[in-house]
Tab-separated table of C-alpha atoms and ligand atoms in Angstrom:
chain	number	residue	atom	x	y	z
A	1	UNK	CA	16.259	28.862	6.535
A	2	UNK	CA	14.195	31.905	5.711
A	3	UNK	CA	10.459	31.646	6.092
A	4	UNK	CA	8.811	31.771	2.698
A	5	UNK	CA	5.912	34.047	1.780
A	6	UNK	CA	3.720	30.994	2.153
A	7	UNK	CA	4.106	31.352	5.913
A	8	UNK	CA	1.147	33.693	5.416
A	9	UNK	CA	-2.031	31.742	5.897
A	10	UNK	CA	-3.980	30.766	2.797
A	11	UNK	CA	-6.524	33.530	3.319
A	12	UNK	CA	-3.785	36.144	3.608
A	13	UNK	CA	-1.820	34.731	0.730
A	14	UNK	CA	-4.807	34.555	-1.626
A	15	UNK	CA	-5.934	38.048	-0.614
A	16	UNK	CA	-2.470	39.509	-1.209
A	17	UNK	CA	-2.239	37.716	-4.529
A	18	UNK	CA	-5.693	38.874	-5.599
A	19	UNK	CA	-4.683	42.429	-4.707
A	20	UNK	CA	-1.816	42.193	-7.157
A	21	UNK	CA	1.042	41.349	-4.819
A	22	UNK	CA	3.642	38.707	-5.561
A	23	UNK	CA	3.146	36.005	-8.131
A	24	UNK	CA	1.742	32.510	-8.050
A	25	UNK	CA	4.905	31.293	-9.681
A	26	UNK	CA	7.002	32.751	-6.846
A	27	UNK	CA	4.710	31.088	-4.290
A	28	UNK	CA	5.094	27.718	-5.962
A	29	UNK	CA	8.872	28.116	-6.295
A	30	UNK	CA	9.108	28.961	-2.613
A	31	UNK	CA	7.066	25.918	-1.719
A	32	UNK	CA	9.254	23.695	-3.911
A	33	UNK	CA	12.447	25.145	-2.430
A	34	UNK	CA	11.224	24.453	1.046
A	35	UNK	CA	10.088	20.969	0.068
A	36	UNK	CA	13.536	20.247	-1.380
A	37	UNK	CA	15.153	21.439	1.839
A	38	UNK	CA	12.889	19.479	4.189
A	39	UNK	CA	12.060	16.310	2.269
A	40	UNK	CA	15.280	14.518	3.274
A	41	UNK	CA	14.237	14.724	6.925
A	42	UNK	CA	10.441	14.444	6.575
A	43	UNK	CA	9.660	12.388	3.467
A	44	UNK	CA	6.131	13.734	3.116
A	45	UNK	CA	5.662	13.523	-0.642
A	46	UNK	CA	5.043	10.487	-2.816
A	47	UNK	CA	5.067	12.471	-6.044
A	48	UNK	CA	6.040	16.039	-6.794
A	49	UNK	CA	4.334	17.693	-9.740
A	50	UNK	CA	6.791	20.537	-10.300
A	51	UNK	CA	6.064	21.156	-13.957
A	52	UNK	CA	2.313	21.036	-13.600
A	53	UNK	CA	2.345	23.299	-10.565
A	54	UNK	CA	4.563	25.854	-12.273
A	55	UNK	CA	2.371	25.764	-15.380
A	56	UNK	CA	-0.767	26.285	-13.315
A	57	UNK	CA	0.933	29.170	-11.542
A	58	UNK	CA	2.063	30.794	-14.767
A	59	UNK	CA	-1.478	30.475	-16.145
A	60	UNK	CA	-2.879	32.115	-13.049
A	61	UNK	CA	-0.367	34.951	-13.244
A	62	UNK	CA	-1.330	35.549	-16.879
A	63	UNK	CA	-5.038	35.532	-15.995
A	64	UNK	CA	-4.519	37.995	-13.201
A	65	UNK	CA	-2.533	40.309	-15.500
A	66	UNK	CA	-5.394	40.103	-18.006
A	67	UNK	CA	-7.885	41.175	-15.358
A	68	UNK	CA	-9.589	37.799	-14.845
A	69	UNK	CA	-11.163	37.766	-11.352
A	70	UNK	CA	-9.180	35.617	-8.919
A	71	UNK	CA	-10.666	32.798	-6.827
A	72	UNK	CA	-10.593	32.595	-3.025
A	73	UNK	CA	-7.476	30.372	-2.954
A	74	UNK	CA	-5.626	31.969	-5.858
A	75	UNK	CA	-1.907	31.297	-5.802
A	76	UNK	CA	-1.981	29.061	-2.711
A	77	UNK	CA	0.348	26.023	-2.887
A	78	UNK	CA	-1.204	22.874	-1.509
A	79	UNK	CA	-0.804	19.103	-1.224
A	80	UNK	CA	-3.153	16.216	-2.031
A	81	UNK	CA	-3.143	12.760	-0.455
A	82	UNK	CA	-2.123	9.890	-2.748
A	83	UNK	CA	-5.693	8.497	-2.749
A	84	UNK	CA	-7.106	11.498	-4.610
A	85	UNK	CA	-7.748	11.660	-8.323
A	86	UNK	CA	-6.083	14.422	-10.277
A	87	UNK	CA	-6.180	13.459	-13.919
A	88	UNK	CA	-2.894	11.990	-15.099
A	89	UNK	CA	-1.093	12.131	-11.722
A	90	UNK	CA	-0.147	8.874	-10.022
A	91	UNK	CA	-2.514	8.028	-7.159
A	92	UNK	CA	-1.066	4.780	-5.815
A	93	UNK	CA	-2.846	4.997	-2.432
A	94	UNK	CA	0.334	3.807	-0.735
A	95	UNK	CA	-0.196	0.402	-2.370
A	96	UNK	CA	1.821	-1.691	-4.793
A	97	UNK	CA	-1.467	-2.869	-6.273
A	98	UNK	CA	-1.953	0.622	-7.714
A	99	UNK	CA	1.673	1.296	-8.641
A	100	UNK	CA	1.688	3.588	-11.656
A	101	UNK	CA	-2.064	4.136	-11.619
A	102	UNK	CA	-2.885	7.506	-13.157
A	103	UNK	CA	-6.577	8.349	-12.898
A	104	UNK	CA	-8.275	9.385	-16.144
A	105	UNK	CA	-10.374	11.998	-14.356
A	106	UNK	CA	-10.197	14.657	-11.647
A	107	UNK	CA	-12.079	14.452	-8.341
A	108	UNK	CA	-14.830	17.003	-7.814
A	109	UNK	CA	-13.081	18.464	-4.763
A	110	UNK	CA	-9.764	18.740	-6.625
A	111	UNK	CA	-11.471	20.458	-9.547
A	112	UNK	CA	-13.144	22.903	-7.180
A	113	UNK	CA	-9.771	23.726	-5.609
A	114	UNK	CA	-8.202	24.227	-9.027
A	115	UNK	CA	-11.109	26.472	-10.032
A	116	UNK	CA	-10.547	28.495	-6.848
A	117	UNK	CA	-6.922	29.050	-7.879
A	118	UNK	CA	-5.207	26.649	-5.462
A	119	UNK	CA	-2.102	24.960	-6.861
A	120	UNK	CA	-1.411	21.336	-5.899
A	121	UNK	CA	2.330	20.682	-5.907
A	122	UNK	CA	2.205	16.948	-5.299
A	123	UNK	CA	0.696	13.868	-3.718
A	124	UNK	CA	1.561	12.841	-0.175
A	125	UNK	CA	2.457	9.544	1.449
A	126	UNK	CA	-0.175	7.604	3.359
A	127	UNK	CA	-0.880	4.249	4.942
A	128	UNK	CA	-1.910	1.772	2.269
A	129	UNK	CA	-5.537	2.500	1.325
A	130	UNK	CA	-5.690	4.791	4.379
A	131	UNK	CA	-5.533	1.841	6.763
A	132	UNK	CA	-3.376	2.876	9.664
A	133	UNK	CA	-2.587	5.506	12.269
A	134	UNK	CA	1.124	6.117	11.726
A	135	UNK	CA	1.971	6.068	8.018
A	136	UNK	CA	3.964	2.876	8.536
A	137	UNK	CA	1.589	0.748	6.453
A	138	UNK	CA	2.768	2.419	3.235
A	139	UNK	CA	4.390	0.343	0.518
A	140	UNK	CA	6.559	3.351	-0.382
A	141	UNK	CA	7.744	5.884	2.182
A	142	UNK	CA	7.032	6.648	5.811
A	143	UNK	CA	6.793	10.372	6.659
A	144	UNK	CA	8.288	11.795	9.868
A	145	UNK	CA	6.850	14.171	12.422
A	146	UNK	CA	8.304	17.684	11.970
A	147	UNK	CA	8.427	18.161	15.785
A	148	UNK	CA	10.575	15.055	16.240
A	149	UNK	CA	11.641	13.011	13.243
A	150	UNK	CA	11.843	9.816	15.312
A	151	UNK	CA	8.099	10.006	15.741
A	152	UNK	CA	5.104	9.442	13.509
A	153	UNK	CA	3.208	12.434	12.149
A	154	UNK	CA	0.115	10.272	12.692
A	155	UNK	CA	-1.876	8.567	10.009
A	156	UNK	CA	-3.171	7.678	7.662
A	157	UNK	CA	-2.897	11.176	6.132
A	158	UNK	CA	0.717	11.298	7.313
A	159	UNK	CA	2.398	13.209	4.503
A	160	UNK	CA	-0.336	15.822	4.190
A	161	UNK	CA	-0.112	16.625	7.908
A	162	UNK	CA	3.699	16.803	7.850
A	163	UNK	CA	3.675	19.006	4.741
A	164	UNK	CA	1.453	21.636	6.375
A	165	UNK	CA	3.045	21.494	9.841
A	166	UNK	CA	6.506	22.054	8.371
A	167	UNK	CA	5.348	24.940	6.170
A	168	UNK	CA	6.100	23.188	2.878
A	169	UNK	CA	2.594	24.054	1.714
A	170	UNK	CA	-0.130	26.250	3.143
A	171	UNK	CA	-2.983	23.772	3.035
A	172	UNK	CA	-3.412	20.063	2.309
A	173	UNK	CA	-6.187	17.562	1.952
A	174	UNK	CA	-6.385	14.236	3.736
A	175	UNK	CA	-9.148	11.685	4.059
A	176	UNK	CA	-10.680	10.766	7.394
A	177	UNK	CA	-12.450	7.421	7.793
A	178	UNK	CA	-11.898	6.807	11.502
A	179	UNK	CA	-9.615	9.683	12.464
A	180	UNK	CA	-6.975	9.897	9.740
A	181	UNK	CA	-7.017	13.679	9.560
A	182	UNK	CA	-7.857	14.617	13.144
A	183	UNK	CA	-5.210	12.367	14.728
A	184	UNK	CA	-2.309	13.515	12.482
A	185	UNK	CA	-3.438	17.134	12.942
A	186	UNK	CA	-3.160	16.581	16.707
A	187	UNK	CA	0.254	14.895	16.415
A	188	UNK	CA	1.586	17.698	14.199
A	189	UNK	CA	0.137	20.738	16.003
A	190	UNK	CA	-2.139	21.958	13.208
A	191	UNK	CA	-5.860	22.145	12.485
A	192	UNK	CA	-7.660	19.238	10.814
A	193	UNK	CA	-11.377	19.026	10.160
A	194	UNK	CA	-13.626	16.081	9.370
A	195	UNK	CA	-16.893	17.456	7.971
A	196	UNK	CA	-20.346	15.952	8.451
A	197	UNK	CA	-20.574	12.833	6.269
A	198	UNK	CA	-21.842	13.896	2.852
A	199	UNK	CA	-20.790	17.537	3.154
A	200	UNK	CA	-17.895	17.018	0.724
A	201	UNK	CA	-18.259	14.913	-2.407
A	202	UNK	CA	-16.290	11.670	-2.402
A	203	UNK	CA	-16.232	11.505	-6.193
A	204	UNK	CA	-12.573	10.963	-7.001
A	205	UNK	CA	-11.508	9.843	-3.522
A	206	UNK	CA	-10.393	6.209	-3.709
A	207	UNK	CA	-12.824	4.332	-1.458
A	208	UNK	CA	-11.852	2.628	1.813
A	209	UNK	CA	-15.027	2.560	3.952
A	210	UNK	CA	-17.640	4.301	1.870
A	211	UNK	CA	-20.080	5.057	4.688
A	212	UNK	CA	-17.277	6.687	6.694
A	213	UNK	CA	-14.788	8.290	4.270
A	214	UNK	CA	-14.707	12.081	4.166
A	215	UNK	CA	-12.274	14.383	2.388
A	216	UNK	CA	-10.908	16.567	5.171
A	217	UNK	CA	-8.600	19.602	5.121
A	218	UNK	CA	-5.447	20.444	7.115
A	219	UNK	CA	-4.275	24.009	7.705
A	220	UNK	CA	-2.394	26.034	10.267
A	221	UNK	CA	-5.453	28.140	11.118
A	222	UNK	CA	-9.159	27.412	11.443
A	223	UNK	CA	-9.902	30.338	9.126
A	224	UNK	CA	-8.008	28.518	6.395
A	225	UNK	CA	-9.959	25.331	7.049
A	226	UNK	CA	-13.154	27.344	6.568
A	227	UNK	CA	-11.813	28.809	3.351
A	228	UNK	CA	-11.048	25.356	1.974
A	229	UNK	CA	-14.439	24.036	3.110
A	230	UNK	CA	-16.212	26.907	1.344
A	231	UNK	CA	-14.567	25.736	-1.851
A	232	UNK	CA	-14.820	21.938	-1.618
A	233	UNK	CA	-18.184	21.426	0.134
A	234	UNK	CA	-21.633	21.466	-1.440
A	235	UNK	CA	-23.769	19.043	-3.379
A	236	UNK	CA	-22.243	17.049	-6.223
A	237	UNK	CA	-24.437	14.968	-8.477
A	238	UNK	CA	-21.538	12.611	-9.176
A	239	UNK	CA	-21.754	11.345	-5.547
A	240	UNK	CA	-25.143	9.978	-4.539
A	241	UNK	CA	-24.243	10.315	-0.841
A	242	UNK	CA	-23.407	13.995	-1.116
A	243	UNK	CA	-25.738	16.136	1.016
A	244	UNK	CA	-28.210	18.273	-0.914
A	245	UNK	CA	-26.797	21.465	0.527
A	246	UNK	CA	-24.913	24.473	-0.757
A	247	UNK	CA	-21.281	25.088	0.192
A	248	UNK	CA	-20.460	25.788	3.831
A	249	UNK	CA	-20.882	29.383	4.987
A	250	UNK	CA	-18.681	30.325	7.944
A	251	UNK	CA	-20.333	31.813	11.028
A	252	UNK	CA	-19.158	35.054	12.565
A	253	UNK	CA	-20.588	36.255	15.813
A	254	UNK	CA	-19.652	39.210	17.990
A	255	UNK	CA	-20.342	37.223	21.120
A	256	UNK	CA	-17.813	34.501	20.360
A	257	UNK	CA	-18.631	31.385	22.359
A	258	UNK	CA	-20.391	33.212	25.211
A	259	UNK	CA	-23.398	31.233	26.340
A	260	UNK	CA	-22.368	28.130	24.425
A	261	UNK	CA	-22.866	24.856	26.320
A	262	UNK	CA	-19.883	22.559	25.933
A	263	UNK	CA	-20.227	18.903	26.807
A	264	UNK	CA	-17.434	17.039	28.592
A	265	UNK	CA	-17.885	13.291	28.065
A	266	UNK	CA	-16.635	11.252	31.003
A	267	UNK	CA	-15.703	8.453	28.610
A	268	UNK	CA	-13.126	10.671	26.851
A	269	UNK	CA	-11.224	11.230	30.102
A	270	UNK	CA	-10.625	7.659	31.315
A	271	UNK	CA	-8.374	6.986	34.306
A	272	UNK	CA	-5.722	5.593	31.964
A	273	UNK	CA	-5.530	8.787	29.872
A	274	UNK	CA	-1.991	10.089	29.424
A	275	UNK	CA	-1.360	12.642	32.215
A	276	UNK	CA	0.000	15.335	29.911
A	277	UNK	CA	-2.954	15.037	27.567
A	278	UNK	CA	-5.292	15.330	30.541
A	279	UNK	CA	-3.445	18.401	31.879
A	280	UNK	CA	-3.603	20.250	28.532
A	281	UNK	CA	-7.301	19.439	28.192
A	282	UNK	CA	-7.952	20.744	31.713
A	283	UNK	CA	-6.272	24.018	30.723
A	284	UNK	CA	-8.366	24.117	27.568
A	285	UNK	CA	-11.536	23.647	29.615
A	286	UNK	CA	-10.593	26.652	31.760
A	287	UNK	CA	-10.008	28.670	28.599
A	288	UNK	CA	-13.482	27.821	27.276
A	289	UNK	CA	-14.967	28.976	30.591
A	290	UNK	CA	-12.922	32.188	30.447
A	291	UNK	CA	-14.349	32.758	26.975
A	292	UNK	CA	-17.867	32.534	28.391
A	293	UNK	CA	-18.874	28.961	27.592
A	294	UNK	CA	-20.505	26.700	30.165
A	295	UNK	CA	-19.150	23.196	30.726
A	296	UNK	CA	-21.697	20.420	31.123
A	297	UNK	CA	-20.969	16.768	31.949
A	298	UNK	CA	-22.363	14.428	29.311
A	299	UNK	CA	-22.303	10.700	28.804
A	300	UNK	CA	-21.464	8.750	25.685
A	301	UNK	CA	-21.984	5.311	27.212
A	302	UNK	CA	-21.305	3.209	24.121
A	303	UNK	CA	-17.864	4.725	23.482
A	304	UNK	CA	-16.064	1.533	24.526
A	305	UNK	CA	-17.752	-0.322	21.666
A	306	UNK	CA	-16.652	2.137	18.987
A	307	UNK	CA	-13.344	0.491	18.079
A	308	UNK	CA	-14.730	-3.042	17.602
A	309	UNK	CA	-17.700	-1.604	15.713
A	310	UNK	CA	-15.481	0.502	13.503
A	311	UNK	CA	-13.259	-2.479	12.702
A	312	UNK	CA	-16.257	-4.530	11.619
A	313	UNK	CA	-17.964	-1.825	9.542
A	314	UNK	CA	-14.805	-0.376	7.965
A	315	UNK	CA	-13.281	-3.748	7.113
A	316	UNK	CA	-16.572	-5.043	5.672
A	317	UNK	CA	-16.777	-2.032	3.378
A	318	UNK	CA	-13.083	-2.236	2.538
A	319	UNK	CA	-13.317	-5.920	1.574
A	320	UNK	CA	-16.015	-4.994	-0.911
A	321	UNK	CA	-14.312	-1.826	-2.204
A	322	UNK	CA	-10.946	-3.518	-2.654
A	323	UNK	CA	-12.409	-6.424	-4.625
A	324	UNK	CA	-11.887	-4.319	-7.756
A	325	UNK	CA	-8.097	-4.627	-7.613
A	326	UNK	CA	-7.845	-7.785	-9.615
A	327	UNK	CA	-5.034	-7.150	-12.087
A	328	UNK	CA	-7.456	-6.436	-14.908
A	329	UNK	CA	-8.735	-2.955	-14.409
A	330	UNK	CA	-5.991	-1.238	-12.429
A	331	UNK	CA	-2.327	-1.493	-11.612
A	332	UNK	CA	0.268	-4.137	-12.356
A	333	UNK	CA	-0.713	-7.737	-13.082
A	334	UNK	CA	1.021	-10.871	-11.847
A	335	UNK	CA	0.313	-13.875	-14.058
A	336	UNK	CA	-0.406	-17.087	-12.167
A	337	UNK	CA	-0.495	-20.526	-13.707
A	338	UNK	CA	-2.492	-19.304	-16.675
A	339	UNK	CA	-5.969	-19.399	-15.165
A	340	UNK	CA	-7.932	-16.275	-14.396
A	341	UNK	CA	-8.358	-17.284	-10.746
A	342	UNK	CA	-4.662	-17.735	-10.186
A	343	UNK	CA	-3.908	-14.394	-11.873
A	344	UNK	CA	-6.334	-12.682	-9.462
A	345	UNK	CA	-4.754	-14.441	-6.500
A	346	UNK	CA	-1.169	-13.789	-7.567
A	347	UNK	CA	-1.873	-10.106	-8.287
A	348	UNK	CA	-3.576	-9.554	-4.963
A	349	UNK	CA	-0.990	-11.570	-3.020
A	350	UNK	CA	1.818	-9.469	-4.452
A	351	UNK	CA	-0.057	-6.165	-4.522
A	352	UNK	CA	-1.515	-5.800	-1.035
A	353	UNK	CA	0.497	-5.332	2.145
A	354	UNK	CA	-0.097	-7.244	5.406
A	355	UNK	CA	-2.487	-4.771	7.067
A	356	UNK	CA	-4.696	-4.552	3.983
A	357	UNK	CA	-4.780	-8.342	3.713
A	358	UNK	CA	-5.684	-8.621	7.398
A	359	UNK	CA	-8.590	-6.239	6.870
A	360	UNK	CA	-9.839	-7.906	3.694
A	361	UNK	CA	-9.882	-11.234	5.549
A	362	UNK	CA	-11.683	-9.739	8.523
A	363	UNK	CA	-14.163	-7.864	6.338
A	364	UNK	CA	-14.901	-10.892	4.193
A	365	UNK	CA	-15.433	-12.992	7.299
A	366	UNK	CA	-17.925	-10.608	8.948
A	367	UNK	CA	-19.920	-10.435	5.713
A	368	UNK	CA	-19.931	-14.157	5.015
A	369	UNK	CA	-23.104	-16.146	5.210
A	370	UNK	CA	-23.627	-17.598	8.657
A	371	UNK	CA	-21.583	-14.831	10.314
A	372	UNK	CA	-23.244	-11.777	8.793
A	373	UNK	CA	-25.907	-11.471	11.483
A	374	UNK	CA	-23.549	-12.147	14.354
A	375	UNK	CA	-20.983	-9.581	13.230
A	376	UNK	CA	-21.945	-7.129	10.529
A	377	UNK	CA	-25.599	-6.690	11.449
A	378	UNK	CA	-24.767	-6.452	15.114
A	379	UNK	CA	-22.110	-3.812	14.385
A	380	UNK	CA	-24.705	-1.782	12.484
A	381	UNK	CA	-26.949	-1.909	15.538
A	382	UNK	CA	-24.155	-0.711	17.819
A	383	UNK	CA	-23.386	2.012	15.299
A	384	UNK	CA	-26.948	3.265	15.760
A	385	UNK	CA	-26.448	3.274	19.537
A	386	UNK	CA	-23.268	5.298	19.176
A	387	UNK	CA	-25.155	7.798	17.041
A	388	UNK	CA	-27.915	7.901	19.624
A	389	UNK	CA	-25.365	8.680	22.369
A	390	UNK	CA	-24.423	11.821	20.487
A	391	UNK	CA	-28.054	12.717	19.698
A	392	UNK	CA	-28.943	12.539	23.379
A	393	UNK	CA	-25.866	14.521	24.421
A	394	UNK	CA	-26.617	17.210	21.852
A	395	UNK	CA	-30.036	17.730	23.412
A	396	UNK	CA	-28.141	19.168	26.384
A	397	UNK	CA	-25.125	20.847	24.778
A	398	UNK	CA	-24.096	22.725	21.627
A	399	UNK	CA	-20.663	21.145	21.238
A	400	UNK	CA	-18.579	18.404	22.831
A	401	UNK	CA	-14.844	18.562	23.505
A	402	UNK	CA	-12.257	15.967	24.389
A	403	UNK	CA	-8.758	14.865	23.465
A	404	UNK	CA	-8.220	13.970	19.809
A	405	UNK	CA	-5.881	11.109	20.669
A	406	UNK	CA	-5.044	9.408	23.958
A	407	UNK	CA	-1.292	10.177	23.684
A	408	UNK	CA	1.064	12.604	21.930
A	409	UNK	CA	2.810	11.392	18.743
A	410	UNK	CA	4.357	7.997	19.400
A	411	UNK	CA	7.692	6.717	18.132
A	412	UNK	CA	7.870	5.120	14.708
A	413	UNK	CA	8.069	1.393	15.289
A	414	UNK	CA	6.444	1.638	18.704
A	415	UNK	CA	3.146	0.093	17.630
A	416	UNK	CA	3.977	-1.189	14.171
A	417	UNK	CA	3.976	-4.828	15.201
A	418	UNK	CA	0.892	-4.614	17.413
A	419	UNK	CA	-2.199	-3.930	15.299
A	420	UNK	CA	-4.513	-3.782	18.299
A	421	UNK	CA	-2.426	-1.117	20.078
A	422	UNK	CA	-2.480	0.831	16.802
A	423	UNK	CA	-6.269	0.448	16.510
A	424	UNK	CA	-6.727	1.794	20.039
A	425	UNK	CA	-5.219	5.138	19.072
A	426	UNK	CA	-8.533	5.832	17.273
A	427	UNK	CA	-10.631	5.448	20.393
A	428	UNK	CA	-11.705	9.102	20.462
A	429	UNK	CA	-12.082	9.695	16.750
A	430	UNK	CA	-13.855	6.543	15.528
A	431	UNK	CA	-17.143	7.225	17.412
A	432	UNK	CA	-17.505	10.536	15.573
A	433	UNK	CA	-16.873	8.834	12.229
A	434	UNK	CA	-19.475	6.140	12.922
A	435	UNK	CA	-21.982	8.849	13.878
A	436	UNK	CA	-21.186	10.810	10.705
A	437	UNK	CA	-20.875	14.092	12.601
A	438	UNK	CA	-18.346	16.940	12.196
A	439	UNK	CA	-15.217	17.316	14.355
A	440	UNK	CA	-12.243	19.635	14.352
A	441	UNK	CA	-8.853	18.979	15.928
A	442	UNK	CA	-6.877	22.044	17.010
A	443	UNK	CA	-3.753	22.348	19.122
A	444	UNK	CA	-4.408	22.960	22.834
A	445	UNK	CA	-0.877	22.880	24.203
A	446	UNK	CA	2.439	21.040	24.255
A	447	UNK	CA	4.232	18.491	26.358
A	448	UNK	CA	7.919	17.915	26.702
A	449	UNK	CA	9.036	14.388	26.109
A	450	UNK	CA	12.708	13.490	26.269
A	451	UNK	CA	13.684	17.089	25.561
A	452	UNK	CA	11.374	17.692	22.607
A	453	UNK	CA	8.139	19.623	22.470
A	454	UNK	CA	5.161	17.655	21.208
A	455	UNK	CA	1.762	19.150	20.405
A	456	UNK	CA	-1.513	17.938	21.932
A	457	UNK	CA	-4.794	18.147	20.034
A	458	UNK	CA	-8.296	18.913	21.237
A	459	UNK	CA	-11.332	17.672	19.381
A	460	UNK	CA	-14.365	19.952	19.011
A	461	UNK	CA	-17.370	17.853	17.999
A	462	UNK	CA	-20.738	19.107	16.773
A	463	UNK	CA	-24.119	17.679	15.778
A	464	UNK	CA	-24.725	16.646	12.171
A	465	UNK	CA	-24.504	19.586	9.760
A	466	UNK	CA	-23.290	21.981	12.475
A	467	UNK	CA	-19.938	22.208	10.674
A	468	UNK	CA	-19.959	26.002	10.704
A	469	UNK	CA	-20.647	26.081	14.461
A	470	UNK	CA	-17.718	23.747	15.172
A	471	UNK	CA	-15.373	25.841	13.066
A	472	UNK	CA	-16.608	29.096	14.566
A	473	UNK	CA	-15.940	27.858	18.101
A	474	UNK	CA	-12.546	26.499	17.070
A	475	UNK	CA	-11.629	29.845	15.542
A	476	UNK	CA	-12.633	31.676	18.732
A	477	UNK	CA	-10.560	29.306	20.904
A	478	UNK	CA	-7.617	29.601	18.542
A	479	UNK	CA	-7.748	33.420	18.603
A	480	UNK	CA	-7.533	33.328	22.413
A	481	UNK	CA	-4.492	31.010	22.484
A	482	UNK	CA	-1.065	30.844	20.879
A	483	UNK	CA	-0.521	27.116	20.427
A	484	UNK	CA	-1.216	27.279	16.703
A	485	UNK	CA	1.501	29.911	16.251
A	486	UNK	CA	4.302	27.632	17.421
A	487	UNK	CA	6.425	26.087	14.714
A	488	UNK	CA	8.460	22.905	14.728
A	489	UNK	CA	12.251	23.259	15.072
A	490	UNK	CA	14.202	23.751	11.853
A	491	UNK	CA	17.159	21.674	10.787
A	492	UNK	CA	16.088	18.342	12.214
A	493	UNK	CA	18.423	15.458	11.562
A	494	UNK	CA	17.980	13.619	8.325
A	495	UNK	CA	15.781	10.652	9.011
A	496	UNK	CA	17.513	7.347	9.469
A	497	UNK	CA	16.740	5.066	6.569
A	498	UNK	CA	15.683	6.284	3.208
A	499	UNK	CA	12.414	7.303	1.786
A	500	UNK	CA	12.139	5.236	-1.343
A	501	UNK	CA	8.772	6.636	-2.264
A	502	UNK	CA	9.608	10.020	-3.718
A	503	UNK	CA	9.441	9.918	-7.448
A	504	UNK	CA	9.587	13.491	-8.657
B	1	LIG	N1	-6.589	4.531	11.896
B	1	LIG	C1	-7.878	4.156	11.382
B	1	LIG	C2	-7.758	2.924	10.542
B	1	LIG	O1	-6.684	2.395	10.457
B	1	LIG	C3	-8.473	5.305	10.640
B	1	LIG	C4	-8.036	5.367	9.249
B	1	LIG	C5	-8.659	6.487	8.480
B	1	LIG	O2	-9.325	7.348	9.029
B	1	LIG	N2	-8.450	6.422	7.176
B	1	LIG	O3	-8.710	2.468	9.970
């Protein structure tokens, strides 16, 4: 299969387009052709918006011909996660409870992308309400990893990661609450960035854990992540938690990462860490030193409490956020025995999947009177300690690195029946989410498992609001390595089973 023009990165593509080359319509057609070719084996998309995308492209082409100045992402095909509001396009969040839900408004970050000339071509599959690490908690379709279709692309932003890694689209958005963009970026060999909490408006992102959720981009280069961040970040009065700051400005420095102090947390390299992951991280450490950075041992002593803390805080917030799905305001209704109560119960019983129900129960329990202090309040205190760990470490270092995930992409089905094993795959991403700080995942090498190459991700973590520093360092590392240039094999076998979710 020939590589489409969209194999250019978004920066290159938008620049070429702005300079009069090619057409947005051709870019979108190429993306759709590639999607049609790869969807049978990957199943990344929940909804394709062919008509809309082609109309947007045609409008852009007309504007350009008329001399209208072009935005920084003009003509770039992209994907949105199915929990993002784009007026009139189904955003079912991977849940039956929102089947057919078409938001009456557009999210701030989506509008900013549209204004910058980016062209969403569809909505991608995800774990139901972003609860999961493999995509398997979707009520619709389960995406596959482009490097090995028997494996998960990671989750919960599964389809967005697969769509970028396979070159269907140039950029995609996911949402990261406890690792849902960084972990799939690591599993798929691409870049994924969770900004400082508040840096990107959440207006129009369907809420899971409101104190944790952040809209987070995927791309095949860090430069593209920066380009997307420049467009989507910045204060938004429609979100009261959005930071009172202008849009992100990338950093460029002649000296690269020379003189930078990079923290290596002992807790992120436990004895039980997968040997291949450890080996790739050791190589990455040597690369940082070669580039002129200094490695410094740091401690993040409360790391072991991050997963339990996350699963108290996130489920508490989810139980409250998901109370609105009652059969009245959104989605399909199931009538009960005629009473309002039984209609609520029947709608929610039929609408939510098992993982979401488990979390609503857990979240309701930790917030209930008599247990609130023992669980929720205590979790908030541990959350402060986790934040303090990072504050203390960042007094000694400029950035922290570690693995993004403890293993390479695992097999679909491997952890599906063991929620706790699934939860543990967030052990290195959840602390960052609880602390609200920025972190980038970029590829740092590959391992061979049963004859296939699987990417390994490295997390680059920074202090609050040091988003530009994190991205700058990631870009310097990327420029000195070739991992991000590798592409998954073409012509993978069609996935076993069907993907019932695609409704074009
Ligand atoms: N895997 C984590 C969870 O299931 C993180 C999810 C996310 O970041 N949305 O909650």
